[in-house]
Coordinates of C-alpha atoms (C1' of nucleotides) in Angstrom, one line a residue:
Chain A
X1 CA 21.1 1.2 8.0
X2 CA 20.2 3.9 5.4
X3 CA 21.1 7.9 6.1
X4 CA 17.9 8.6 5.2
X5 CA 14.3 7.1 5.5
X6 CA 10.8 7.7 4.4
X7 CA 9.0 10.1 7.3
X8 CA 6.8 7.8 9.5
X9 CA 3.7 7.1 7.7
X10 CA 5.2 7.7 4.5
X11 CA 5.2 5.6 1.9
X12 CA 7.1 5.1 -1.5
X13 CA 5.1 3.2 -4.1
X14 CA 7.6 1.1 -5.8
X15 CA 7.1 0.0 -9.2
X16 CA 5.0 -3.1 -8.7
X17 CA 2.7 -1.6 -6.5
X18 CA 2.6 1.5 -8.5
X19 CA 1.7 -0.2 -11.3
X20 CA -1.6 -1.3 -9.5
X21 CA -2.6 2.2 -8.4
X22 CA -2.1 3.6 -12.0
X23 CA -4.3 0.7 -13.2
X24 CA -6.8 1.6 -10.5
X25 CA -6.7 5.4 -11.8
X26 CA -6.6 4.2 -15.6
X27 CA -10.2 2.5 -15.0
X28 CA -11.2 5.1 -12.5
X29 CA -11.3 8.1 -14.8
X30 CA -12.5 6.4 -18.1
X31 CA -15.9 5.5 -15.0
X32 CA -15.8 9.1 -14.2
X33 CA -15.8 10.0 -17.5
X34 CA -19.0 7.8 -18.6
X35 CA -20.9 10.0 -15.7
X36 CA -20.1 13.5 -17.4
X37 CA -17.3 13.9 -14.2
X38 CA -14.4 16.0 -15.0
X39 CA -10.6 15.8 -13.5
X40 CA -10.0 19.1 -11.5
X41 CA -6.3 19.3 -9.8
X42 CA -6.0 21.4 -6.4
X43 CA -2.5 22.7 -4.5
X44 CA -2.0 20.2 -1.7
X45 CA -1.4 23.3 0.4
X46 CA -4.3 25.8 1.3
X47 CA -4.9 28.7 3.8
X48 CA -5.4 27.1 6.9
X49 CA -8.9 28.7 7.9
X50 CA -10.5 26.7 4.9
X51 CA -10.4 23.6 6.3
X52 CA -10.9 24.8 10.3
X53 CA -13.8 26.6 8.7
X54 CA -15.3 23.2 6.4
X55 CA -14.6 20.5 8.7
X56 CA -15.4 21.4 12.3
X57 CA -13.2 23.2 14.3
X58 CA -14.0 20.0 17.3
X59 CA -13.2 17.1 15.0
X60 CA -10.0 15.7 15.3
X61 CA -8.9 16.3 11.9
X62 CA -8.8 20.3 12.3
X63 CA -8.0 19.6 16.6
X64 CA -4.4 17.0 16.4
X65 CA -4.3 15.8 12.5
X66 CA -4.0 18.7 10.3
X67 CA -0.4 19.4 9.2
X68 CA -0.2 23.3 10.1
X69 CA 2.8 25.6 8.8
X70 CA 3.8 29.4 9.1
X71 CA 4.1 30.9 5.6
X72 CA 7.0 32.8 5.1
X73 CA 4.4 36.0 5.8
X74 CA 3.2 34.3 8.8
X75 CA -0.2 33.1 7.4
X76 CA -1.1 30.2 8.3
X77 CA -1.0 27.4 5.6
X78 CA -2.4 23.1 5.8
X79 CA -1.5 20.5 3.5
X80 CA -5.0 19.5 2.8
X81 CA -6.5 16.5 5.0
X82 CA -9.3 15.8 2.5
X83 CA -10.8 16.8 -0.9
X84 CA -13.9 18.8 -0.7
X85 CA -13.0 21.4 0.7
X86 CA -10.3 22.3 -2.2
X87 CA -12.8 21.2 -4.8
X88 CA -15.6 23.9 -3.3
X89 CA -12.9 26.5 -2.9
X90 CA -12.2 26.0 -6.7
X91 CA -15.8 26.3 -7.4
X92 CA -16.2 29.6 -5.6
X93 CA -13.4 30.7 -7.1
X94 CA -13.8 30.2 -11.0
X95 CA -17.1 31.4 -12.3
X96 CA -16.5 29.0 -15.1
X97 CA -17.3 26.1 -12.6
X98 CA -20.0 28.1 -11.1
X99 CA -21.8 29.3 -13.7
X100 CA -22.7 26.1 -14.9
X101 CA -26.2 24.7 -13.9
X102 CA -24.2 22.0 -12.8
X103 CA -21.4 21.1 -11.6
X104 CA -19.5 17.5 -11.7
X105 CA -15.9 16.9 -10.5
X106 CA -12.8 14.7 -9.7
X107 CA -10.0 14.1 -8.5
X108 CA -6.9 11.8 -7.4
X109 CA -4.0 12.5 -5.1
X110 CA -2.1 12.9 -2.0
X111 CA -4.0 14.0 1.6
X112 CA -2.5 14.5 4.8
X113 CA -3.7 13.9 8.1
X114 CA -1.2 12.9 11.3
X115 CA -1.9 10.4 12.9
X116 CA -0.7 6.9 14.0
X117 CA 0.5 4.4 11.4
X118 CA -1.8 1.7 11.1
X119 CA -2.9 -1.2 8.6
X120 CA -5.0 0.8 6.2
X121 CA -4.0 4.1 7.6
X122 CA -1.0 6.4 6.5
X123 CA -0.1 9.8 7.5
X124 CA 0.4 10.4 3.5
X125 CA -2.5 8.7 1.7
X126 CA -4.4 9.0 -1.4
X127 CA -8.3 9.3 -2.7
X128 CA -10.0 9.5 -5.3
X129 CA -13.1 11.8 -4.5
X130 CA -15.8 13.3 -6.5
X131 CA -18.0 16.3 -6.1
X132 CA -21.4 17.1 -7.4
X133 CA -22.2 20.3 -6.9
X134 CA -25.8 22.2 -8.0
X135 CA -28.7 20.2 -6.9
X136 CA -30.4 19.3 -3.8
X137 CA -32.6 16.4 -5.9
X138 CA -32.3 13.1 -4.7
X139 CA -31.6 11.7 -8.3
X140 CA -28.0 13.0 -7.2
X141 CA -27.4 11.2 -4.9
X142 CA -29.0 8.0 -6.3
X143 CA -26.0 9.0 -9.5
X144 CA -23.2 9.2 -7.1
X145 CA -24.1 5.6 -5.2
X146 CA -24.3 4.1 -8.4
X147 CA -20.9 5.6 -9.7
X148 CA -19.5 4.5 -6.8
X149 CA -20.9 0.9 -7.2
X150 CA -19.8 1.4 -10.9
X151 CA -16.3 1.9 -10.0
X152 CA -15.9 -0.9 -7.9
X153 CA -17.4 -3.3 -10.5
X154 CA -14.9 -2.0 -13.0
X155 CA -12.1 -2.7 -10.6
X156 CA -12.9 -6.5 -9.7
X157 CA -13.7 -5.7 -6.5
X158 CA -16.4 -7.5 -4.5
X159 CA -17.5 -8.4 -1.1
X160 CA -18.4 -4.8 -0.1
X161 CA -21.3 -3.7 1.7
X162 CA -23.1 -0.2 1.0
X163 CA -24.6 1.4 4.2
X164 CA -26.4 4.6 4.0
X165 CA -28.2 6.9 6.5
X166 CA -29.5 10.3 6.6
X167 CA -28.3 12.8 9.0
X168 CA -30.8 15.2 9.0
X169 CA -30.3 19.2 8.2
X170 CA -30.1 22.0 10.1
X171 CA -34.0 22.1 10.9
X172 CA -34.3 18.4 12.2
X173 CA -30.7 17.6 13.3
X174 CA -30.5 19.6 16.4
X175 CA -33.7 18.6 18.5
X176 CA -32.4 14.9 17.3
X177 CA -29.2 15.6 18.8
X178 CA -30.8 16.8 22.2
X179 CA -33.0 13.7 22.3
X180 CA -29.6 11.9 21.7
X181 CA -27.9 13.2 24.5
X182 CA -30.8 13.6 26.9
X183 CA -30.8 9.8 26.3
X184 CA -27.8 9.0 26.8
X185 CA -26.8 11.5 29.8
X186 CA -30.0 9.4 31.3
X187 CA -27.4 5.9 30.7
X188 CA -24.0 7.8 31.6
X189 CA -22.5 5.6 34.2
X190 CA -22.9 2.9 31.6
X191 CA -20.6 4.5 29.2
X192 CA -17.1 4.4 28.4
X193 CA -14.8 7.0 29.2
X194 CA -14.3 8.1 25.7
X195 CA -18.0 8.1 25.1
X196 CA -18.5 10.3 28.2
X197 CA -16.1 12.1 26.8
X198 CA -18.1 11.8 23.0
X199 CA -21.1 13.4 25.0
X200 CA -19.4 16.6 24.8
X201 CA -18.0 16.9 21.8
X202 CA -19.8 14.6 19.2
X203 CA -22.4 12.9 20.3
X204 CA -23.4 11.2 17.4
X205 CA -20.4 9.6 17.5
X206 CA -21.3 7.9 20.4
X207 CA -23.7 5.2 18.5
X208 CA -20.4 4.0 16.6
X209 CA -18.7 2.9 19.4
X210 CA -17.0 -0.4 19.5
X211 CA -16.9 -1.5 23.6
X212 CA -19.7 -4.0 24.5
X213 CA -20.7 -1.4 27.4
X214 CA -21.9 1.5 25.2
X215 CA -23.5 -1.4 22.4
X216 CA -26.3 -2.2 25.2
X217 CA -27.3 0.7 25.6
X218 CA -27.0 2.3 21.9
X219 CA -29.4 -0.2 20.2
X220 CA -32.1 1.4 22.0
X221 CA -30.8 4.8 21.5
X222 CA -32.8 7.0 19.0
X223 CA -31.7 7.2 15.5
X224 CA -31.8 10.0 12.8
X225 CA -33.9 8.3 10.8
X226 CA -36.9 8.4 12.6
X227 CA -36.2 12.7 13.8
X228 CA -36.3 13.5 9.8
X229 CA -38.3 16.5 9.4
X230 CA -40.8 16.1 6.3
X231 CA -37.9 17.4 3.6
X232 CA -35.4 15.0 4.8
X233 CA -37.7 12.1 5.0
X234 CA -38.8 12.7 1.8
X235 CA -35.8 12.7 0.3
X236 CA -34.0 9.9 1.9
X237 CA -37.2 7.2 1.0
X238 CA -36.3 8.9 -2.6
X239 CA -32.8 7.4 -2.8
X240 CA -34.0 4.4 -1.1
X241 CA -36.7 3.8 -4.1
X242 CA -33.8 5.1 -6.3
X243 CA -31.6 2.2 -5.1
X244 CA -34.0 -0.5 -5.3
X245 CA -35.1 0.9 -8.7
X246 CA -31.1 0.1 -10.1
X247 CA -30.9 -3.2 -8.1
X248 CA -28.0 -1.7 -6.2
X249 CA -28.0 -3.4 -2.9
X250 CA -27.9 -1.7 0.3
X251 CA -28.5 -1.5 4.2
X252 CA -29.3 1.5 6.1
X253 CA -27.7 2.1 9.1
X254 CA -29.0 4.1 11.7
X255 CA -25.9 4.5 13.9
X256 CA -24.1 5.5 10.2
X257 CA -21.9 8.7 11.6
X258 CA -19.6 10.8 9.5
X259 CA -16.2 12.3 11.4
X260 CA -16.8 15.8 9.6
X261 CA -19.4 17.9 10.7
X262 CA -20.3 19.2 7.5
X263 CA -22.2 16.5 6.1
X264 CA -26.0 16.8 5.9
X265 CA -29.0 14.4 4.5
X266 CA -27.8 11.1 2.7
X267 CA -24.3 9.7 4.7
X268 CA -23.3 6.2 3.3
X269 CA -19.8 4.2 3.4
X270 CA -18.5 1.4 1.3
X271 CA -17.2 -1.2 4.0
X272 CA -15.0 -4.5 4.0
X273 CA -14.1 -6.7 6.1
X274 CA -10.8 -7.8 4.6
X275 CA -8.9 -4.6 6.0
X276 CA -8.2 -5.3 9.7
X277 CA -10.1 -2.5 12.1
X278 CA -9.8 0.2 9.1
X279 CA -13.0 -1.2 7.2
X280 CA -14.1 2.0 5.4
X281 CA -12.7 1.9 1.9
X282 CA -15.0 4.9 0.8
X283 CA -17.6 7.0 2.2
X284 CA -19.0 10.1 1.7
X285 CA -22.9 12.3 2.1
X286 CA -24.7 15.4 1.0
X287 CA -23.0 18.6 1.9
X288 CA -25.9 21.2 1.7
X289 CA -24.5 24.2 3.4
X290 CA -20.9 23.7 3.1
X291 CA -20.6 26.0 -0.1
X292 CA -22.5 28.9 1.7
X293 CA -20.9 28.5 4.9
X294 CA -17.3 28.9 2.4
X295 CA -18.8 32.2 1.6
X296 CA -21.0 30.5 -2.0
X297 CA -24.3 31.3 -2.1
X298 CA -27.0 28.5 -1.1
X299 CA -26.2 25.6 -3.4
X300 CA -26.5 21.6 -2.7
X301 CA -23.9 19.1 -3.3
X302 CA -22.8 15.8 -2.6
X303 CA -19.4 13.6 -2.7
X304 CA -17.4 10.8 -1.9
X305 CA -13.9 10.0 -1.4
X306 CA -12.4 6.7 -1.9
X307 CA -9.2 5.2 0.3
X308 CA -6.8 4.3 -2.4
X309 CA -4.5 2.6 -0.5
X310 CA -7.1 0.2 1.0
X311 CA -8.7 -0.4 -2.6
X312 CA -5.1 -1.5 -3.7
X313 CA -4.9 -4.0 -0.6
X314 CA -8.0 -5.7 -1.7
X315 CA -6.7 -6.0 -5.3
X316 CA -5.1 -9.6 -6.7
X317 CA -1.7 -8.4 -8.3
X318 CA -1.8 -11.2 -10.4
X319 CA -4.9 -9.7 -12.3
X320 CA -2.9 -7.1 -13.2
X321 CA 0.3 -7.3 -14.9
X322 CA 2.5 -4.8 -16.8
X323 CA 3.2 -6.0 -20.8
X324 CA 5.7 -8.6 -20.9
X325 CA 9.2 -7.6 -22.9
X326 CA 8.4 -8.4 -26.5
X327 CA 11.8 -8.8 -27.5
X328 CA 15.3 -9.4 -26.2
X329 CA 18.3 -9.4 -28.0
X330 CA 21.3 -11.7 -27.5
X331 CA 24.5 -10.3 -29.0
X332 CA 27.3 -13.0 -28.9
X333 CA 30.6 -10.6 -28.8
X334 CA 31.4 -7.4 -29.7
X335 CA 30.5 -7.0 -33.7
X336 CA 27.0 -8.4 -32.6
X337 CA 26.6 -6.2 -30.4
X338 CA 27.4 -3.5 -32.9
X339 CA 24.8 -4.4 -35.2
X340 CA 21.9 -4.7 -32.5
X341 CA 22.7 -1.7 -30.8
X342 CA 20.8 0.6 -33.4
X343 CA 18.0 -1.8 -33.8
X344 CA 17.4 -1.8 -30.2
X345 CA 16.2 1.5 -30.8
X346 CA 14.3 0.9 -34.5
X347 CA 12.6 -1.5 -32.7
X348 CA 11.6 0.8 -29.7
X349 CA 10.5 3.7 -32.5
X350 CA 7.9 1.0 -34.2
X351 CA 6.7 0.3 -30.5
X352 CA 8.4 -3.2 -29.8
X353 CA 8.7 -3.5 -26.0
X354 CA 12.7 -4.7 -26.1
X355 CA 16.0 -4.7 -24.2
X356 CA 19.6 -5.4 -25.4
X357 CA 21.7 -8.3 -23.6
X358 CA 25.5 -7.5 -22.2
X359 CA 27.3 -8.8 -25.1
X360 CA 29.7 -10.6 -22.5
X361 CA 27.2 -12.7 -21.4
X362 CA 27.5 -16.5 -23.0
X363 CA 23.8 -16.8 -24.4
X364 CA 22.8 -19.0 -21.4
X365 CA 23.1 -16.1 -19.2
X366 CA 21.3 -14.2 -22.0
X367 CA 18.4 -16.7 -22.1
X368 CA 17.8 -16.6 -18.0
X369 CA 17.8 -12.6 -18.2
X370 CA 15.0 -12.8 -21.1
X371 CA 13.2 -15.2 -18.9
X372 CA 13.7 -12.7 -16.3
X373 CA 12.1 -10.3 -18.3
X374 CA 9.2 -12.4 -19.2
X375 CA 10.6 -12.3 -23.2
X376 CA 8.3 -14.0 -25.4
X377 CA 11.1 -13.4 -28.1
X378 CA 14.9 -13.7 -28.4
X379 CA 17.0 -12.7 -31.3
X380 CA 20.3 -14.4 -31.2
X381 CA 23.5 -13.1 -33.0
X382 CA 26.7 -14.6 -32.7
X383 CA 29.5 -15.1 -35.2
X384 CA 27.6 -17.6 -37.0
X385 CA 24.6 -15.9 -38.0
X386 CA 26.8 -12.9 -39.3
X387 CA 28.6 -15.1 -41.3
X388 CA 25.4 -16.6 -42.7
X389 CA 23.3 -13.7 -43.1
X390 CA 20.8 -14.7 -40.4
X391 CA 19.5 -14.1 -37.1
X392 CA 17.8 -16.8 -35.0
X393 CA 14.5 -15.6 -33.4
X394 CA 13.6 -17.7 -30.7
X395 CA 10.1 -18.0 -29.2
X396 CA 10.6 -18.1 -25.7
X397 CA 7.0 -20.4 -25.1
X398 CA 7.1 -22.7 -27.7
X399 CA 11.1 -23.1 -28.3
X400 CA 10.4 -22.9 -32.3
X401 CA 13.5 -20.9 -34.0
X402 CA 13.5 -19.9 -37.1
X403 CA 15.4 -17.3 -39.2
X404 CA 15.4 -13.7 -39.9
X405 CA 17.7 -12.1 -43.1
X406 CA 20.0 -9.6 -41.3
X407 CA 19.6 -7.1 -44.4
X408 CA 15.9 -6.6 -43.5
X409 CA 15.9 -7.7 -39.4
X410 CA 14.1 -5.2 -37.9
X411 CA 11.0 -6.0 -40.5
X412 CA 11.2 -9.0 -41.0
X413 CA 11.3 -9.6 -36.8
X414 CA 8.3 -7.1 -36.6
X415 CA 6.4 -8.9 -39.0
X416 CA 6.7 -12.3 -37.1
X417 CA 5.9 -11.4 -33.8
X418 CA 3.2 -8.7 -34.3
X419 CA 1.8 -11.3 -36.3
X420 CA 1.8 -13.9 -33.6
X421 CA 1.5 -11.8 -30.8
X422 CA -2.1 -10.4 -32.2
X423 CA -4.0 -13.6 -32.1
X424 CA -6.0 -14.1 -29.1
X425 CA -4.9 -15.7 -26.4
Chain B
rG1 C1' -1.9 10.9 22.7
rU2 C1' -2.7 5.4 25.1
rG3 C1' -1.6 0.0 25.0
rA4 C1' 0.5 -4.5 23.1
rG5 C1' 3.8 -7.2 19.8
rU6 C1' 8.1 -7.8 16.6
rG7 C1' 13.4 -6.4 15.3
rU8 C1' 18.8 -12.3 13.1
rA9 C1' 21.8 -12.5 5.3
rG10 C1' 18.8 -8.6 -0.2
rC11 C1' 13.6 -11.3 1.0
rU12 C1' 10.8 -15.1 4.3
rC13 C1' 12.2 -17.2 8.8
rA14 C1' 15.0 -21.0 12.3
rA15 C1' 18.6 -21.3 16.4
rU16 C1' 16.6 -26.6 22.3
rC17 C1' 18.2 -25.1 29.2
rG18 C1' 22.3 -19.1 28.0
rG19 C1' 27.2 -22.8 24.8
rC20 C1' 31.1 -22.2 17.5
rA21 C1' 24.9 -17.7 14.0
rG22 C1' 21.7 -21.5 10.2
rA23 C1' 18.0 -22.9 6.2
rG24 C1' 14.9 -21.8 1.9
rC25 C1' 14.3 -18.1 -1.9
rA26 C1' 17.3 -14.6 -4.6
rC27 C1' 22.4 -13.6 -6.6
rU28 C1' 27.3 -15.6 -8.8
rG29 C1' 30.0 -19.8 -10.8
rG30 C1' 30.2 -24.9 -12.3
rA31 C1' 28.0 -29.8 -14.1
rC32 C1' 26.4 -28.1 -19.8
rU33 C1' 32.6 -23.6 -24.3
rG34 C1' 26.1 -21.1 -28.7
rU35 C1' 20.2 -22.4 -26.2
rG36 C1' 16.2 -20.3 -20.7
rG37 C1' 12.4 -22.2 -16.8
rC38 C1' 13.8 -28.3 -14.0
rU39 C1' 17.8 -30.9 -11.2
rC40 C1' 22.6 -31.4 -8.6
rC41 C1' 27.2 -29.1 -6.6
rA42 C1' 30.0 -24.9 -4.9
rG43 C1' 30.6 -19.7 -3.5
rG44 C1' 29.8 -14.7 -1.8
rG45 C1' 27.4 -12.5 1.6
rG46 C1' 25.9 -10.7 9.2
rU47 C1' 28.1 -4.8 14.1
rU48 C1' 21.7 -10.7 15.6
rG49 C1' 18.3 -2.5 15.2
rA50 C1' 21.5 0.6 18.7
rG51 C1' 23.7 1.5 23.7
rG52 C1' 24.6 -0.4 28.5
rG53 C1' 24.2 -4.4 32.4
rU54 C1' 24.4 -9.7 34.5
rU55 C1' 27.6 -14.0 33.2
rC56 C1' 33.4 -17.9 32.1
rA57 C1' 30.0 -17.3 27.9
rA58 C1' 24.2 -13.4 25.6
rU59 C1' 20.4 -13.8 19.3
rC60 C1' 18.4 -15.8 24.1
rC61 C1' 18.1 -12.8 30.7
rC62 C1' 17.7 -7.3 32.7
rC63 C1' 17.6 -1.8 31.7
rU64 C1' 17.5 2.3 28.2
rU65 C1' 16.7 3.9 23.3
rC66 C1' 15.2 3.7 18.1
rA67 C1' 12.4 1.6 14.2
rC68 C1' 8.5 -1.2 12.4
rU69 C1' 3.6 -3.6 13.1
rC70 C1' -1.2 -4.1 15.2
rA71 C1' -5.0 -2.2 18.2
rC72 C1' -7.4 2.1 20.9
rC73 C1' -8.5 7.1 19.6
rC74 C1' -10.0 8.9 14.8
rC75 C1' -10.9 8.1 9.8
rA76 C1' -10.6 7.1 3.5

RNA sequence: GUGAGUGUAGCUCAAUCGGCAGAGCACUGGACUGUGGCUCCAGGGGUUGAGGGUUCAAUCCCCUUCACUCACCCCA
C-alpha cells in the first residue's frame, strides 16, 4: 500500500483519460466561441458569505457540502461549489464586464462540494458553465438551449433528453408554493419521511421524489406551469415557440426542480440514462435577481453548467485518440546511437512526433517498442548502414523499406513520411 | 449523515465441504544472433486490505477496523 493517497472523492486524471477531457474542452470553447461567449477564469476560493448569500442558506450545498475554512484573519473563505456565483461576482466587480450591453461568459474547472462518492459524483469535480448576463428576453434563453444542444452535437454525444420548466418569479412563485404545500399537508400521512421532512424546507422538491408513495400523490399535485403569472407565461410559451422554431427537441416537465434557490423563470436539465441514479449531465435556468440580491443593480441572466466528468463517461475512447509516434529510431550499438541522438531532436524542431530506441536493445525489441508506440515509421541503423551510407526506413503498416542517404537523413526521412502521411486516410 | 456490496499478482478475475494460493492479460527471456503484431515454451512476481478470534488447519467461518463501489439523501 502507498504512503499517500488521493483524498476521498478525489480524482487524478491520468493521461488517457485526460486526453479525453482536453478534447472535450478543445471542442467546447471553439462552440463557445461561435456564440460570441468569452473564457473568464475565477479563484476556486471566495469569501464564504457569497455563496451562503447566492445559493440558499437551506439547501444542502451551503447547509453540509460547502468546503468552509478560517482565513489566516479569521474570515471565513469556501472553495466554490458551483460557477455562477464567481462569474456574477466578477461582473459586479469589473465595470468592463458590466458596462457592456451585454454580457456572455465561460468557463471550465474544478468545483467542490462534500459529499458521498458515488458513480457520477466526486467531491472534486469539474463544469463547464456559461453565463449570460443583460437580458430578460426570451431569445436568451432560446441561445443558451441551443448552445447547449450545440455542444453536445460537436461532442458525439446522443441519447439525451432536454426537459425544461418554468419556475415562476417572485410575483407568482410564492402563492404557487402555498398551493403546493396546502396540497400536500392535505396528503401528509402518505408521504415519506424525507418528503415530510421536504415540506419544511423545499417543498418543490417534493414533486422530484423517487419512492412510489409520494409518486401517487405528486401527479395530481399542482405544477408551476399553470400558477405563471401573465409575464412568466408569456415568456415561457416564447422559448417554447423558440424551440420548435430551431427543431430542437424537448419535453417540459412540470415537476422540473432546481437544488438552488436562486433560479427563476426557464429551469431545464440535459438527462441520460446511461449514468446510474446521477442522470443529470447539465442543467441550469434564468437567474433574474441573483445579480441584485449580490448587491448589482436589477439585471437578468441565465446559465448552465455542464458535469464534465459524466460527459467523459458517455464518451467512446476509441473516437478519440492522441497522434500516433511518427517516427522511431532503432540505433544498433553505440556509434548509431551517436548519430541519431541529435536527429532525434532535428526531427522534434521540424515537428516529427519521434522517440529514440535503447541502443542495447537487439532491433526485435526495438520493433515491439515502436509497435508499442503505435510508430508508423522506423529508422534502422546498425553497422551496416553506416558502412553503406544508408538508413533503412521501415513503414510500420505496409512493411515496405527503403533507403535514406545518411548525409541528408533528417530530410530526406521528412520528405517521405510527410509525404505519405498527408494523403487521406 | 443512512443502507448494502466488494477487497486475492501491475490489470481482470478463479480457488469445490475449511485442506499445498491459481489462470488470462501485461512484463522479461528463449524458439528466431539485424526485422514488430501471430504462435509455442520458460521465468519473475503475493503479508489473500489490516488486526484479532474459532480450528490440527482459514482466501473461505466469527468480531473489529480501513479502503473502494453502488444506492438513499443531494446534485452537474
Amino acid at each position: 500500500m502507498p504512503t499517500f493517497k488521493t483524498l476521498k472523492g478525489f480524482k487524478d486524471l491520468l493521461p488517457e483519460e485526460s486526453f479525453i477531457w482536453e478534447s472535450l474542452a478543445s471542442t467546447a470553447r471553439e462552440t463557445f466561441d461561435l456564440y460570441g461567449f468569452s473564457m473568464i477564469q475565477t479563484p476556486i476560493l471566495e469569501p464564504s458569505d457569497l455563496f451562503t448569500q447566492s445559493i440558499g442558506t437551506t439547501t444542502d450545498i451551503i447547509e453540509k457540502e460547502m468546503y468552509t475554512f478560517k482565513d489566516r484573519d479569521k474570515s471565513k473563505i469556501s472553495l466554490r461549489p458551483e460557477g455562477t456565483a464567481s462569474v456574477v461576482r466578477a461582473y459586479l466587480e469589473h465595470p468592463t464586464l458590466s458596462q457592456q450591453p451585454y454580457t456572455k461568459l465561460y468557463y471550465i474547472g474544478p468545483m467542490f462540494r462534500h459529499e458521498r462518492p458515488q458513480a457520477g459524483r466526486l467531491r472534486q469535480f469539474h463544469q463547464i458553465g456559461a453565463e449570460s448576463i443583460g437580458e430578460i428576453n426570451p431569445n436568451r434563453d432560446i441561445e443558451m438551449l441551443a448552445l447547449l444542444v450545440h455542444l453536445f452535437e460537436q461532442w458525439n454525444i446522443a441519447g439525451l433528453t432536454l426537459e425544461i420548466n418554468s419556475l415562476g418569479c417572485p410575483v407568482c412563485r410564492p402563492p404557487y408554493r402555498q398551493q403546493l404545500v396546502d396540497f400536500l399537508t392535505q396528503a401528509i400521512h402518505a408521504l415519506c419521511e424525507d418528503c415530510v421532512r421536504r415540506l419544511q424546507t423545499n417543498p418543490l422538491r417534493i414533486l422530484d421524489c423517487k419512492k412510489e408513495g409520494c409518486r401517487a400523490h405528486i401527479g395530481k399535485a399542482p405544477a408551476s406551469r399553470d400558477f405563471l403569472c401573465l409575464e412568466c407565461d408569456i415568456h415561457f410559451k416564447a422559448v417554447e415557440e423558440g424551440l420548435h422554431r430551431l427543431n430542437i427537441p424537448y419535453v417540459v416537465n412540470r415537476h422540473l426542480v432546481r437544488g438552488i434557490d436562486y433560479y427563476t423563470k426557464t429551469a431545464f436539465e440535459l438527462t441520460t440514462t446511461a449514468l446510474g441514479a446521477q442522470n443529470a449531465v447539465a442543467a441550469g435556468g434564468r437567474y433574474d435577481s441573483l445579480i441584485q440580491t449580490l448587491g448589482g443593480p436589477q439585471v437578468h441572466a441565465i446559465g448552465f453548467a455542464i458535469g464534465l466528468e459524466r460527459v467523459a463517461k458517455l464518451i467512446n475512447p476509441e473516437t478519440i485518440q492522441p497522434n500516433p509516434l511518427m517516427l522511431f529510431m532503432a540505433p544498433l550499438g553505440e556509434r548509431a546511437h551517436m548519430l541519431l541522438f541529435p536527429m532525434l531532436y532535428a526531427f522534434r524542431r521540424n515537428k516529427v512526433k519521434s522517440e529514440l530506441g535503447d541502443r542495447n536493445m537487439n532491433l526485435k525489441r526495438q520493433l515491439k517498442q515502436a509497435d508499442h508506440f503505435k510508430a508508423r515509421y522506423v529508422l534502422i541503423i546498425g553497422d551496416d548502414e553506416l558502412g553503406s551510407g544508408y538508413a533503412v526506413l521501415r513503414n510500420m503498416v505496409t512493411r515496405e523499406q527503403q533507403k535514406i542517404p545518411l548525409v541528408t537523413l533528417v530530410e530526406s526521412t521528412i520528405a517521405k513520411i510527410v509525404q505519405k502521411a498527408d494523403r487521406p486516410e
